[in-house]
Short mmCIF file of C-alpha atoms in Angstrom, two decimals:
data_model
loop_
_atom_site.label_atom_id
_atom_site.label_comp_id
_atom_site.label_asym_id
_atom_site.label_seq_id
_atom_site.Cartn_x
_atom_site.Cartn_y
_atom_site.Cartn_z
CA MET M 1 3.27 -11.49 24.81
CA LYS M 2 3.70 -8.17 26.56
CA GLN M 3 1.12 -5.58 25.56
CA GLY M 4 2.65 -2.87 23.39
CA SER M 5 5.62 -4.93 22.19
CA THR M 6 4.88 -3.77 18.67
CA LEU M 7 4.73 -0.10 19.59
CA PHE M 8 7.72 0.81 17.40
CA LEU M 9 6.13 -0.89 14.38
CA LYS M 10 2.79 0.81 15.01
CA ILE M 11 4.53 4.19 15.18
CA SER M 12 6.37 3.32 11.96
CA VAL M 13 3.11 2.49 10.17
CA PHE M 14 1.64 5.77 11.41
CA LEU M 15 4.71 7.70 10.22
CA ILE M 16 4.47 6.03 6.80
CA GLY M 17 0.90 7.23 6.44
CA LEU M 18 1.47 10.83 7.53
CA PRO M 19 3.49 12.04 4.50
CA VAL M 20 1.04 10.38 2.11
CA LEU M 21 -1.86 12.07 3.86
CA ALA M 22 -0.04 15.41 3.75
CA LEU M 23 0.68 14.87 0.05
CA CYS M 24 -3.00 14.27 -0.65
CA ILE M 25 -4.19 17.24 1.39
CA PHE M 26 -1.60 19.86 0.47
CA ALA M 27 0.66 18.95 -2.47
CA LEU M 28 -1.68 17.31 -4.96
CA PRO M 29 -4.32 20.08 -4.88
CA SER M 30 -1.65 22.72 -5.43
CA ILE M 31 -0.23 20.71 -8.33
CA ALA M 32 -3.72 20.47 -9.82
CA LYS M 33 -4.23 24.22 -9.39
CA GLU M 34 -0.92 25.04 -11.10
CA ALA M 35 -1.53 22.53 -13.89
CA SER M 36 -4.93 23.96 -14.75
CA ASN M 37 -3.32 26.86 -16.61
CA THR M 38 -0.86 24.82 -18.67
CA GLU M 39 -0.96 22.51 -21.67
CA TYR M 40 -0.19 19.61 -19.31
CA ALA M 41 -3.64 19.66 -17.73
CA SER M 42 -4.98 16.84 -19.87
CA PHE M 43 -2.08 14.62 -18.74
CA ILE M 44 -1.77 15.72 -15.13
CA TYR M 45 -5.41 15.25 -14.13
CA PRO M 46 -5.50 11.48 -14.89
CA VAL M 47 -2.23 11.06 -12.97
CA LEU M 48 -3.63 12.96 -9.99
CA ALA M 49 -6.82 10.92 -10.15
CA ALA M 50 -4.77 7.72 -10.16
CA MET M 51 -2.82 8.95 -7.14
CA TYR M 52 -6.00 9.71 -5.24
CA ILE M 53 -7.49 6.33 -6.21
CA ALA M 54 -4.32 4.51 -5.14
CA VAL M 55 -4.37 6.21 -1.75
CA ILE M 56 -7.52 4.33 -0.76
CA PRO M 57 -5.99 0.83 -0.93
CA PHE M 58 -2.78 2.25 0.58
CA PHE M 59 -4.58 3.35 3.73
CA ILE M 60 -6.57 0.10 3.80
CA ALA M 61 -3.26 -1.78 3.80
CA LEU M 62 -1.89 0.43 6.59
CA TYR M 63 -5.02 -0.18 8.66
CA GLN M 64 -4.72 -3.92 8.10
CA ALA M 65 -1.06 -3.75 9.15
CA LEU M 66 -2.11 -2.04 12.38
CA LYS M 67 -4.74 -4.74 12.93
CA LEU M 68 -2.11 -7.42 12.33
CA LEU M 69 0.18 -5.79 14.87
CA SER M 70 -2.63 -5.67 17.42
CA PHE M 71 -3.27 -9.39 16.82
CA ILE M 72 0.40 -10.00 17.58
CA ASP M 73 0.06 -7.99 20.81
CA LYS M 74 -2.94 -10.11 21.83
CA ASP M 75 -1.12 -13.41 21.08
CA GLN M 76 -3.49 -14.06 18.17
CA ALA M 77 -0.86 -13.96 15.46
CA PHE M 78 -1.65 -17.51 14.37
CA SER M 79 -5.32 -16.98 13.65
CA ASN M 80 -7.59 -16.74 10.66
CA SER M 81 -7.99 -13.02 11.38
CA SER M 82 -4.29 -12.55 10.67
CA VAL M 83 -4.62 -14.46 7.42
CA LYS M 84 -7.55 -12.24 6.40
CA ALA M 85 -5.52 -9.11 7.20
CA LEU M 86 -2.63 -10.38 5.07
CA LYS M 87 -5.05 -11.18 2.25
CA LYS M 88 -6.41 -7.62 2.33
CA ILE M 89 -2.88 -6.20 2.34
CA LYS M 90 -2.03 -8.36 -0.68
CA PHE M 91 -5.16 -7.25 -2.52
CA SER M 92 -4.43 -3.60 -1.71
CA ALA M 93 -0.86 -3.89 -3.03
CA VAL M 94 -2.08 -5.48 -6.26
CA THR M 95 -4.73 -2.77 -6.62
CA ILE M 96 -2.13 -0.02 -6.22
CA SER M 97 0.02 -1.69 -8.85
CA VAL M 98 -2.89 -1.99 -11.29
CA VAL M 99 -3.90 1.65 -10.78
CA TYR M 100 -0.39 2.89 -11.48
CA MET M 101 -0.03 0.57 -14.48
CA ALA M 102 -3.21 2.10 -15.88
CA ALA M 103 -1.74 5.57 -15.33
CA THR M 104 1.64 4.70 -16.88
CA PRO M 105 0.74 6.06 -20.35
CA PHE M 106 -0.05 9.44 -18.79
CA PHE M 107 3.24 9.39 -16.87
CA TYR M 108 4.92 8.62 -20.19
CA LEU M 109 3.21 11.55 -21.92
CA ILE M 110 4.23 13.91 -19.13
CA GLY M 111 7.81 12.62 -19.30
CA GLU M 112 7.91 13.02 -23.07
CA ARG M 113 6.40 16.48 -23.08
CA ASP M 114 8.58 17.73 -20.22
CA ASP M 115 11.67 15.77 -21.32
CA ALA M 116 11.88 14.15 -17.87
CA PRO M 117 12.26 10.37 -18.15
CA GLY M 118 12.50 10.14 -14.35
CA VAL M 119 8.74 10.51 -14.14
CA ILE M 120 8.28 7.17 -15.86
CA VAL M 121 10.87 5.54 -13.59
CA ILE M 122 9.02 6.79 -10.50
CA CYS M 123 5.81 5.26 -11.79
CA LEU M 124 7.49 1.93 -12.50
CA VAL M 125 9.18 1.91 -9.07
CA ILE M 126 5.77 2.28 -7.43
CA VAL M 127 4.33 -0.52 -9.60
CA PHE M 128 7.15 -2.95 -8.87
CA ALA M 129 7.36 -2.05 -5.16
CA SER M 130 3.65 -2.79 -4.84
CA LEU M 131 4.10 -6.10 -6.64
CA VAL M 132 6.99 -7.05 -4.35
CA ILE M 133 4.82 -6.28 -1.33
CA ALA M 134 2.00 -8.37 -2.80
CA VAL M 135 4.29 -11.35 -3.42
CA PHE M 136 5.87 -11.07 0.02
CA THR M 137 2.45 -10.87 1.65
CA ALA M 138 1.25 -13.89 -0.34
CA VAL M 139 4.24 -15.88 0.91
CA LEU M 140 3.55 -14.79 4.49
CA GLN M 141 -0.10 -15.71 4.06
CA LYS M 142 0.85 -19.20 2.86
CA LEU M 143 3.32 -19.67 5.72
CA LEU M 144 0.76 -18.49 8.25
CA ASN M 145 -1.84 -20.90 6.88
CA ASN M 146 0.66 -23.76 7.22
CA ALA M 147 1.56 -22.67 10.76
CA ILE M 148 -2.12 -22.51 11.72
CA ALA M 149 -2.65 -26.03 10.33
CA ILE M 150 0.32 -27.36 12.30
CA LYS M 151 -0.82 -25.55 15.45
CA SER M 152 -4.35 -26.94 15.20
CA GLU M 153 -2.92 -30.43 14.60
CA ASN M 154 -0.73 -30.10 17.68
CA ASP M 155 -3.65 -28.82 19.75
CA LEU M 156 -5.57 -32.02 18.90
CA THR M 157 -2.67 -34.21 19.96
CA VAL M 158 -2.68 -35.02 23.66
#
């Protein structure tokens, strides 16, 4: 395959990571600073901690996606390395979902106190989007394992 055929996807992955990085560097600290002087501080800090914790598996998944795209560029898409990358993406998505599920009570308390039920919906959207990504990645992992088995069987046939 031509080198760089996945350039658009690599740029897309990079552009997905930029706003999240900007959020972590600029927005979340300012939210924490503003919340320190309010009665919401005891609810906001666990939510911010969950967001910072969830960013770690998010960037791991993005890195694994970039690795997967580089495997595709090198004609190594049907390899065990690709399966491992998909497995790490799946684990990262499940981890994000678990972190946000653990933070859901705090989102609920913020929504109740501020009379903003949309906060809870945002949390649940993140949880279910992460679960959808995990399921989709698990299906791709299974299909890739089957394709690798068929490829290795065909390579043995003369």
